C-alpha positions as protocol buffer text, in pm:
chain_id: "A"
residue {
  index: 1
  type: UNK
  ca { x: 4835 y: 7628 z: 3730 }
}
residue {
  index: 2
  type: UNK
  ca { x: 4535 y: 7794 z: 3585 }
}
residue {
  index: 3
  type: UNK
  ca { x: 4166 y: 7739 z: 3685 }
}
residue {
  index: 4
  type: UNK
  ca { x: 4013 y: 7711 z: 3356 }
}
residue {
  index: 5
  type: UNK
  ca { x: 3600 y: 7716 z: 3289 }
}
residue {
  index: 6
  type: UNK
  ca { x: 3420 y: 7461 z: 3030 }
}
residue {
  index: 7
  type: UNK
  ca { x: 3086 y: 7646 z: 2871 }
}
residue {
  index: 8
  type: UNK
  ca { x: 2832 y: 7373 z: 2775 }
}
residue {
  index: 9
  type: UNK
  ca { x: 2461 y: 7318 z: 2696 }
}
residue {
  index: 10
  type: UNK
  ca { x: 2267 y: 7023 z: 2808 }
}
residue {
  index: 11
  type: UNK
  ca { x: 1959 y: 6996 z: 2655 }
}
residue {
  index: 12
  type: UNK
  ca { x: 1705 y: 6669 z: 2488 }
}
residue {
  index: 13
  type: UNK
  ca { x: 1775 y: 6371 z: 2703 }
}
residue {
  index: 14
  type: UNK
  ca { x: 2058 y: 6476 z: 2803 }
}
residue {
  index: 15
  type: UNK
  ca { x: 1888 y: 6687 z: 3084 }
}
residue {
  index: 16
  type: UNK
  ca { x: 1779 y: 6341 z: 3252 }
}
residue {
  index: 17
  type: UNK
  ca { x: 2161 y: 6291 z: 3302 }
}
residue {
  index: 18
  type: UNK
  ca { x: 2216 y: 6323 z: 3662 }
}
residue {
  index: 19
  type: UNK
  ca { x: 2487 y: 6519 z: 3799 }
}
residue {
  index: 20
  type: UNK
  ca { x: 2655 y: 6213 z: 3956 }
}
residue {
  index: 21
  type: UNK
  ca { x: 2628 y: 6072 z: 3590 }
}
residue {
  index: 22
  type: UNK
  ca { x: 2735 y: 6415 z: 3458 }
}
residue {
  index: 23
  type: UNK
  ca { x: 3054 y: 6434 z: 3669 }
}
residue {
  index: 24
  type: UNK
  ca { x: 3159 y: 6051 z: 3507 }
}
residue {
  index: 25
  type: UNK
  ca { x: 3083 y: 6172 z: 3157 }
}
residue {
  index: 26
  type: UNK
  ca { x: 3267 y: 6458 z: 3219 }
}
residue {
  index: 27
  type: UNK
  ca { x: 3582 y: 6271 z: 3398 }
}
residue {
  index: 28
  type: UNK
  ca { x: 3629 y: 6039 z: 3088 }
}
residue {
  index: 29
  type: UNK
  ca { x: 3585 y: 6315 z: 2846 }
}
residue {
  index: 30
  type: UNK
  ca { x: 3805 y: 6533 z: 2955 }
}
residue {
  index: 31
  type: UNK
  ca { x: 4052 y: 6212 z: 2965 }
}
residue {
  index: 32
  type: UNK
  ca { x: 4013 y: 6141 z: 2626 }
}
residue {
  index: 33
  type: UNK
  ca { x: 4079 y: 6471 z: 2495 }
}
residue {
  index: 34
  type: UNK
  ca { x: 4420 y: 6461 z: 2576 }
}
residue {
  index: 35
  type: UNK
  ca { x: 4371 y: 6858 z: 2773 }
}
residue {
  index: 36
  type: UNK
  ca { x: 4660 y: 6938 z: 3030 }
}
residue {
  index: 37
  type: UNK
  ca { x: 4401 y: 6889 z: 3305 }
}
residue {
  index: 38
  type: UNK
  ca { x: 4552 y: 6838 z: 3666 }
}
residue {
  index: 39
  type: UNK
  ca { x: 4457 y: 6534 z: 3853 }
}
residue {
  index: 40
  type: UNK
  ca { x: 4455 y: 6525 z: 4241 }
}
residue {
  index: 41
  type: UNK
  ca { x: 4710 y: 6350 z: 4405 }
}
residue {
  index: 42
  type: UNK
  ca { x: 4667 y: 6044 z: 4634 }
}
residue {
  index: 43
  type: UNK
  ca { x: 4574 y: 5704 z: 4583 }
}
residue {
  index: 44
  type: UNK
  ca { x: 4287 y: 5743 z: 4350 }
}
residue {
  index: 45
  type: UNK
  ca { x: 4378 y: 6045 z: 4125 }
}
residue {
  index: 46
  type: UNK
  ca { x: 4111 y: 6192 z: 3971 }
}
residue {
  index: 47
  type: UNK
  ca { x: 4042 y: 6518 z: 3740 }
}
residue {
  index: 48
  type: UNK
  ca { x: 3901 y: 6818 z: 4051 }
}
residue {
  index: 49
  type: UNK
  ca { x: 3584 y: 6960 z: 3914 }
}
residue {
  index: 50
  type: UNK
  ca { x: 3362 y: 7235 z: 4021 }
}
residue {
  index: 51
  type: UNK
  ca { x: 3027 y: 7275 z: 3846 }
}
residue {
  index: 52
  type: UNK
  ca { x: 2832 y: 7583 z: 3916 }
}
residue {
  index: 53
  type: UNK
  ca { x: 2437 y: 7566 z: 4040 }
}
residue {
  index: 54
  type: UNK
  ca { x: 2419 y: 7219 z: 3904 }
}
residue {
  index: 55
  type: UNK
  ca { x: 2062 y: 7202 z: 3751 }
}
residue {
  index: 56
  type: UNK
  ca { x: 1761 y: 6985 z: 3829 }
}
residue {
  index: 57
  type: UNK
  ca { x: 1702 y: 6651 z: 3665 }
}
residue {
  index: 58
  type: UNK
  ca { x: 1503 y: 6681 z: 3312 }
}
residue {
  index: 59
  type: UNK
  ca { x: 1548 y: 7033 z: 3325 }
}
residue {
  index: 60
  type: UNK
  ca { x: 1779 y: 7163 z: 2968 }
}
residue {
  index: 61
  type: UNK
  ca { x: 2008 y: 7480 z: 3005 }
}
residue {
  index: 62
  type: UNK
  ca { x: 2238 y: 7660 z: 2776 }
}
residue {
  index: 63
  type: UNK
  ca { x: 2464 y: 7808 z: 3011 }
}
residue {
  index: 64
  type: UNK
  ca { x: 2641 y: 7521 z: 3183 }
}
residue {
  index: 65
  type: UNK
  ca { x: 2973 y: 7583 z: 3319 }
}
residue {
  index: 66
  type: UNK
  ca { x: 3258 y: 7300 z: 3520 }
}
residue {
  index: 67
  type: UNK
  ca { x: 3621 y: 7429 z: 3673 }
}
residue {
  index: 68
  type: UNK
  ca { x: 3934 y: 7264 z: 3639 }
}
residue {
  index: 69
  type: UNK
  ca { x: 4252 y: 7277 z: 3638 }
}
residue {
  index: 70
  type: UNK
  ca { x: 4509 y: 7292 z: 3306 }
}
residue {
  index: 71
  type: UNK
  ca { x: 4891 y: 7322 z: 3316 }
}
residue {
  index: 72
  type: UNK
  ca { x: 5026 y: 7415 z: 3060 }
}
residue {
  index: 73
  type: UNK
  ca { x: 4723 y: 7657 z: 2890 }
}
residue {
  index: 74
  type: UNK
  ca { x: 4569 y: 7561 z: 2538 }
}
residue {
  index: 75
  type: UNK
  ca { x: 4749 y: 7720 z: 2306 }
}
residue {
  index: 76
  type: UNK
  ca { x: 4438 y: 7730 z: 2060 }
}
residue {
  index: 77
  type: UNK
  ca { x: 4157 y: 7748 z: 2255 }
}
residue {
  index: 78
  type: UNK
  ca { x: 3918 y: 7664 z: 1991 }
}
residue {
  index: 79
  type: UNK
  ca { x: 4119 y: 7356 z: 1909 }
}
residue {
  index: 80
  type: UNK
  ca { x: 4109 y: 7283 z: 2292 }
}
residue {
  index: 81
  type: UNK
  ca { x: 3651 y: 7337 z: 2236 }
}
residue {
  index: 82
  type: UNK
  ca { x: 3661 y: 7086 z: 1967 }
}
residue {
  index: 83
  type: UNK
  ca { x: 3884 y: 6831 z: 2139 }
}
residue {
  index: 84
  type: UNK
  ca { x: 3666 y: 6839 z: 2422 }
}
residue {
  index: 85
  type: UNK
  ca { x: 3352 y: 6831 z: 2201 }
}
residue {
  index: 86
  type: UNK
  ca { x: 3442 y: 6514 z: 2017 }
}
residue {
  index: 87
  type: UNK
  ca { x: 3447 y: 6302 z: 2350 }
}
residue {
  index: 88
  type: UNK
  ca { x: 3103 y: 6414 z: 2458 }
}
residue {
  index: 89
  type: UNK
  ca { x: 2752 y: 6257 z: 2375 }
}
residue {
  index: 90
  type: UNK
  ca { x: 2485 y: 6364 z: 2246 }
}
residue {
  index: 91
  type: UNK
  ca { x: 2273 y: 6666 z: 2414 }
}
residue {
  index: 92
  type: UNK
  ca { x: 2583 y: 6771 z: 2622 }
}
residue {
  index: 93
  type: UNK
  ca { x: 2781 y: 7038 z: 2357 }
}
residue {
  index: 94
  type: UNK
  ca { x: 3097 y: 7185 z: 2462 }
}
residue {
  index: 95
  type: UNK
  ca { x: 3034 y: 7562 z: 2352 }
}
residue {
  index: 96
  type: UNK
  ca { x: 3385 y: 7764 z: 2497 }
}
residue {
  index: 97
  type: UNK
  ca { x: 3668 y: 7691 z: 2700 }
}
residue {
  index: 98
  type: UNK
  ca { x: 3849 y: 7996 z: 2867 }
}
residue {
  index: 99
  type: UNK
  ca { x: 4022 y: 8105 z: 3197 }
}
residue {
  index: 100
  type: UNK
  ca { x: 3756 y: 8102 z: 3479 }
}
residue {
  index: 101
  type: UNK
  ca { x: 3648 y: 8457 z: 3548 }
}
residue {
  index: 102
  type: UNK
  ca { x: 3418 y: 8504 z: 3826 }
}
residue {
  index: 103
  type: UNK
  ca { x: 3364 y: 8263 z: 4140 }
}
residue {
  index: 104
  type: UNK
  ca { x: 3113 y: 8045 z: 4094 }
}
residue {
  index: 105
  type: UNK
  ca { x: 2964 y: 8179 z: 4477 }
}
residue {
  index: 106
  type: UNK
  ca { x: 2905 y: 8465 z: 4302 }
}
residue {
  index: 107
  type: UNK
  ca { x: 2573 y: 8288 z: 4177 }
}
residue {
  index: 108
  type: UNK
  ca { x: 2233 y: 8438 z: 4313 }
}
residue {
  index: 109
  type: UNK
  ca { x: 1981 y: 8356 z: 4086 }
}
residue {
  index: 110
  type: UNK
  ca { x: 1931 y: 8184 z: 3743 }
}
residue {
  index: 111
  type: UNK
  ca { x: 1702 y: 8264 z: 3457 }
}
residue {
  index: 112
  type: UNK
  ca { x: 1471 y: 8042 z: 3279 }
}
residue {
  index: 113
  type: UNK
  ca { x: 1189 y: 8003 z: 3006 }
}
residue {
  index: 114
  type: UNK
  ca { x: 927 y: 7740 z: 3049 }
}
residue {
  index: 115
  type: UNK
  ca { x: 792 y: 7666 z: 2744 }
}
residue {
  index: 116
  type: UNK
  ca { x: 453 y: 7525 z: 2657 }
}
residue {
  index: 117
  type: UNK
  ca { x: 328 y: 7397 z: 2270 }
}
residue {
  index: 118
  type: UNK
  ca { x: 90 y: 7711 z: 2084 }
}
residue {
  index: 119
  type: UNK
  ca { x: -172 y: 7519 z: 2110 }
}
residue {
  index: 120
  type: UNK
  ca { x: -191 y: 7577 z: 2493 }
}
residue {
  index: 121
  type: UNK
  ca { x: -132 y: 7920 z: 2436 }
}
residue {
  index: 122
  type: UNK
  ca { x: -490 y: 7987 z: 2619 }
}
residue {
  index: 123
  type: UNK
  ca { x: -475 y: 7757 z: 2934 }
}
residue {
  index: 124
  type: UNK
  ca { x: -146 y: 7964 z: 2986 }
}
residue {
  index: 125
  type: UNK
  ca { x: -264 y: 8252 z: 2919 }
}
residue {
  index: 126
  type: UNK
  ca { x: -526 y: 8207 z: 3164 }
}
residue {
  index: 127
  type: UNK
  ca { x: -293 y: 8109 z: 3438 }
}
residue {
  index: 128
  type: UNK
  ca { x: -91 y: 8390 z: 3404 }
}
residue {
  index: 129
  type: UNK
  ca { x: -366 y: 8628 z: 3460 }
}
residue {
  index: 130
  type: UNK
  ca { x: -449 y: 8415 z: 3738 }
}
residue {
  index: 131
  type: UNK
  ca { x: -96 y: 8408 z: 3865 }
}
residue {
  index: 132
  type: UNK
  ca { x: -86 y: 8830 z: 3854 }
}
residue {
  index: 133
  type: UNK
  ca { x: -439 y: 8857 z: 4003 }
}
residue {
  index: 134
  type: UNK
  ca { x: -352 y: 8682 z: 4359 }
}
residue {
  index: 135
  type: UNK
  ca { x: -179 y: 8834 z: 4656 }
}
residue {
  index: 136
  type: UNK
  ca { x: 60 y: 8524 z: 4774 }
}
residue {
  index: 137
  type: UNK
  ca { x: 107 y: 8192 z: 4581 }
}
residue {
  index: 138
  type: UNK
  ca { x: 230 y: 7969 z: 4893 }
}
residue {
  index: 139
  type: UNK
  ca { x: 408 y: 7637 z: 4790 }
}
residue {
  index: 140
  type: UNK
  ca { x: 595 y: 7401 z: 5012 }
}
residue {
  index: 141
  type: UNK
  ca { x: 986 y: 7329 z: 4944 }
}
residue {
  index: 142
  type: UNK
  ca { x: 1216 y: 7144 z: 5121 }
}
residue {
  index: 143
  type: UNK
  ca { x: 1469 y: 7259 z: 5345 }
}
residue {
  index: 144
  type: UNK
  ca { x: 1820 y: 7145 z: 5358 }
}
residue {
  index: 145
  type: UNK
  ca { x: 1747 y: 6920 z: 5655 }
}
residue {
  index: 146
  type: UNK
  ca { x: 1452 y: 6739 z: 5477 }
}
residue {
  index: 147
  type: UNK
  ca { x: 1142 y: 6953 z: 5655 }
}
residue {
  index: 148
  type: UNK
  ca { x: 905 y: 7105 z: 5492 }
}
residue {
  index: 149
  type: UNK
  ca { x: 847 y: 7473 z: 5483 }
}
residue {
  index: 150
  type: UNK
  ca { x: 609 y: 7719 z: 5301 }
}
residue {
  index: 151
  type: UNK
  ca { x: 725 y: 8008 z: 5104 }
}
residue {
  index: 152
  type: UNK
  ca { x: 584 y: 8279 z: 4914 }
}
residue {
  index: 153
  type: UNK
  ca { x: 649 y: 8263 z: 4526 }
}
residue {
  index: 154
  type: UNK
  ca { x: 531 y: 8608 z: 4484 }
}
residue {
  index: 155
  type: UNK
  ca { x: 896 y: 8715 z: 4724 }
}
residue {
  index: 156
  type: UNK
  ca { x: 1063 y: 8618 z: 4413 }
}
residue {
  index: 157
  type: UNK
  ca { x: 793 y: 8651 z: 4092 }
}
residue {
  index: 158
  type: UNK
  ca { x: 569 y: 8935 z: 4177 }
}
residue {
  index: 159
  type: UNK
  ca { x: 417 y: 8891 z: 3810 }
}
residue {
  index: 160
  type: UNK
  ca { x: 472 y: 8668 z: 3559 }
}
residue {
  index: 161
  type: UNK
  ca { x: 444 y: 8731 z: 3141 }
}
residue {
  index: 162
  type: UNK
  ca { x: 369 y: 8523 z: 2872 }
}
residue {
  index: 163
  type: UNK
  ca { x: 577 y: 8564 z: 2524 }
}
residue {
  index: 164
  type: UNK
  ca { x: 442 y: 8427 z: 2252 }
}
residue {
  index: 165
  type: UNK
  ca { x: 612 y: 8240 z: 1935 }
}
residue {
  index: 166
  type: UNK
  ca { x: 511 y: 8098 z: 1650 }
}
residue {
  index: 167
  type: UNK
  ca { x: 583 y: 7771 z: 1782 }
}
residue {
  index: 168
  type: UNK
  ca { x: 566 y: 7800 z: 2195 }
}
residue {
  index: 169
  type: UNK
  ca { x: 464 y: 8040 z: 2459 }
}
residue {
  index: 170
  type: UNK
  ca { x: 637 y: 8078 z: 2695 }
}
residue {
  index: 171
  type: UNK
  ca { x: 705 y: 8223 z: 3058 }
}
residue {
  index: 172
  type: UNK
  ca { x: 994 y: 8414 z: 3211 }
}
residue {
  index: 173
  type: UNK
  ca { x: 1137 y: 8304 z: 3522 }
}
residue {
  index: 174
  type: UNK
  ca { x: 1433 y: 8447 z: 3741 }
}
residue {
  index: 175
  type: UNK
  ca { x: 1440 y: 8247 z: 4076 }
}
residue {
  index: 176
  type: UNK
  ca { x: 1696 y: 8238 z: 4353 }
}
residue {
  index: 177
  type: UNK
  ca { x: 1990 y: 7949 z: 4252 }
}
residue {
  index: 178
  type: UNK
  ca { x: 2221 y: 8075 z: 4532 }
}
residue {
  index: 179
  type: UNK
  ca { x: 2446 y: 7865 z: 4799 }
}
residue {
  index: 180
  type: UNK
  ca { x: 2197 y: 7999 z: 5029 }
}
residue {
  index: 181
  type: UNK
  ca { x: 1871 y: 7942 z: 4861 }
}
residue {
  index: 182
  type: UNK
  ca { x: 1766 y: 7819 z: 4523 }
}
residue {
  index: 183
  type: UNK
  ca { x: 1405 y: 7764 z: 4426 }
}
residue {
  index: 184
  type: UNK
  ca { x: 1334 y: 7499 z: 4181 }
}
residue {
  index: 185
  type: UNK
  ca { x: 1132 y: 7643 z: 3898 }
}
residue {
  index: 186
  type: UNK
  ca { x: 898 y: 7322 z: 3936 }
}
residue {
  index: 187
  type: UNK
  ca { x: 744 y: 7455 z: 4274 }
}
residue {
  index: 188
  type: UNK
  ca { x: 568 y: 7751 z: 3996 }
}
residue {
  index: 189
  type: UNK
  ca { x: 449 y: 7488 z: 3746 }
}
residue {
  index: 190
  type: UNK
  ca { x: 298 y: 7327 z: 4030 }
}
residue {
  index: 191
  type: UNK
  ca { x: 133 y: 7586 z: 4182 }
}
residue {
  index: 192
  type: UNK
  ca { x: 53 y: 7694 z: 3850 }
}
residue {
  index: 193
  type: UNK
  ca { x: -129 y: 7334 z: 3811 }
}
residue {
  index: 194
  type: UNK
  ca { x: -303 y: 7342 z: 4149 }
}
residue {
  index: 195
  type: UNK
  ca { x: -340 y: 7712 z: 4223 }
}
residue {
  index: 196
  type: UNK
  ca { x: -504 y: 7828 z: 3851 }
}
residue {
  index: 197
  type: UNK
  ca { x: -637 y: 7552 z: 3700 }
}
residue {
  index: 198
  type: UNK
  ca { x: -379 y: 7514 z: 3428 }
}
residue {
  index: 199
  type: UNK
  ca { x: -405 y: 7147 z: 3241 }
}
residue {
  index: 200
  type: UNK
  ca { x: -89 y: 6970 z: 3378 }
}
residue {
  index: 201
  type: UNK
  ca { x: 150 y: 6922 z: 3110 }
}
residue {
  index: 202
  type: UNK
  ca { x: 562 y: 6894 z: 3153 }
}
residue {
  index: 203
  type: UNK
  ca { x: 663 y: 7201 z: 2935 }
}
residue {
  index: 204
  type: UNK
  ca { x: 1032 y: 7218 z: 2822 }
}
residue {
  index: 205
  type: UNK
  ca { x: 1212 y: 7435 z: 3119 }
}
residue {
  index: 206
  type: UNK
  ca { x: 1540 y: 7637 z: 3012 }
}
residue {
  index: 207
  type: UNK
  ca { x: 1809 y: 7789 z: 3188 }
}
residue {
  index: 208
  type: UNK
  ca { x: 1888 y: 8057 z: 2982 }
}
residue {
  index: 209
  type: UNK
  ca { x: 2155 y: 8308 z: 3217 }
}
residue {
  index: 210
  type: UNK
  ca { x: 2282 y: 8260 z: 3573 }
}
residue {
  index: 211
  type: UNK
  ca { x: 2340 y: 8631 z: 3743 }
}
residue {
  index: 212
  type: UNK
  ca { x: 2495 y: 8786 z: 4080 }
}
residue {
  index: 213
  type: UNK
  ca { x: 2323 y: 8961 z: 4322 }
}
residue {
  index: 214
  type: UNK
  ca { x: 2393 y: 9285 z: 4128 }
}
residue {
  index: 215
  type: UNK
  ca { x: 2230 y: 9153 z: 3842 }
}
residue {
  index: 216
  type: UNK
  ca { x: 2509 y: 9087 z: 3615 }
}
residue {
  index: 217
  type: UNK
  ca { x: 2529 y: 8797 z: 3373 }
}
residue {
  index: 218
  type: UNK
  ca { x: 2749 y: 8496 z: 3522 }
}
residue {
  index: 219
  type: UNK
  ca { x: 3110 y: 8516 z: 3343 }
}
């Protein structure tokens, strides 16, 4: 028995699919494709699935990822992609099925973009500069056990950059997403709302790459 890993994006609505929700659609899909995936054994079988730094609600990300189990292996893999593909709905794209490579612990931090319409390109321009000018940017997050607790966004985002588009601007994020610590990219908008002025607005945020502590790309 093989531990094989499903590559998919979630993005539009889709992203306001919770991961509760996700784990259904994922269930019955998988069911319907008619894919050699193992079931647990007991009273209430059911497909075992592992998703890897499951993302926060309404945000999109390209580099999903969910770990089963398949016995026998998909002959055509590709076949196996578009199988999968036809049972899922709409926002949620099955991009590459494959035999799991690296444990999803492995995770340390994920990448984003947050991306704002050109016509804010000032206002974030402005709060960048802002952003790069102070010494600390405290925020409070919430621990594990519900408290409270400031931290320093600066530990983790010593300066931030705008990149410009024809169509967006947008900022550059890498932020812990670790089973030890992972740092919502909504604790920067915010401070970037209260701390430097900028207009509050719910730009489009993007997971883009997960990466290990060594800095290589998730795989």
């Amino acid at each position: 028995m093989t531990t094989v890993r499903v590559w998919f994006t979630k993005t539009g609505e889709a992203s306001y699919i919770s991961l509760l929700d996700l784990q259904r659609v994922m269930q019955r899909a998988l069911k319907r494709s008619g894919l050699p995936v193992w079931y647990t054994q007991g009273f209430n079988p059911h497909i075992y699935m592992t998703f890897a730094a499951p993302l926060a609600l309404g945000q999109e990300s390209l580099v999903e990822s969910l770990d089963c189990k398949m016995e026998p292996l998909p002959s055509d893999w590709e076949q196996a992609r578009a199988a999968l593909q036809a049972c899922l709905p709409e926002g949620v794209r099955a991009v590459k099925l494959e035999p799991a490579g690296m444990a999803p612990t492995k995770i340390a931090s994920a990448v984003y973009e947050i991306q704002y319409p050109a016509q804010m390109r000032q206002d974030v321009r402005h709060a960048v500069q802002a952003y790069n000018a102070l010494s600390q940017a405290l925020v409070e997050k919430k621990g594990k056990k519900g408290k409270m607790k400031q931290m320093d966004l600066k530990q983790y985002l010593p300066a931030l950059e705008l990149v410009e588009t024809g169509e967006t601007v947008s900022v550059p994020a890498e932020l812990p997403a670790g089973n030890t610590l992972t740092v919502n990219p909504a604790l920067l908008l915010d401070f970037l709302e209260k701390g430097t002025g900028l207009p509050p607005e719910a730009p489009r945020i993007l997971r883009v790459a997960l990466k290990t502590q060594e800095g290589e790309i998730f795989c």
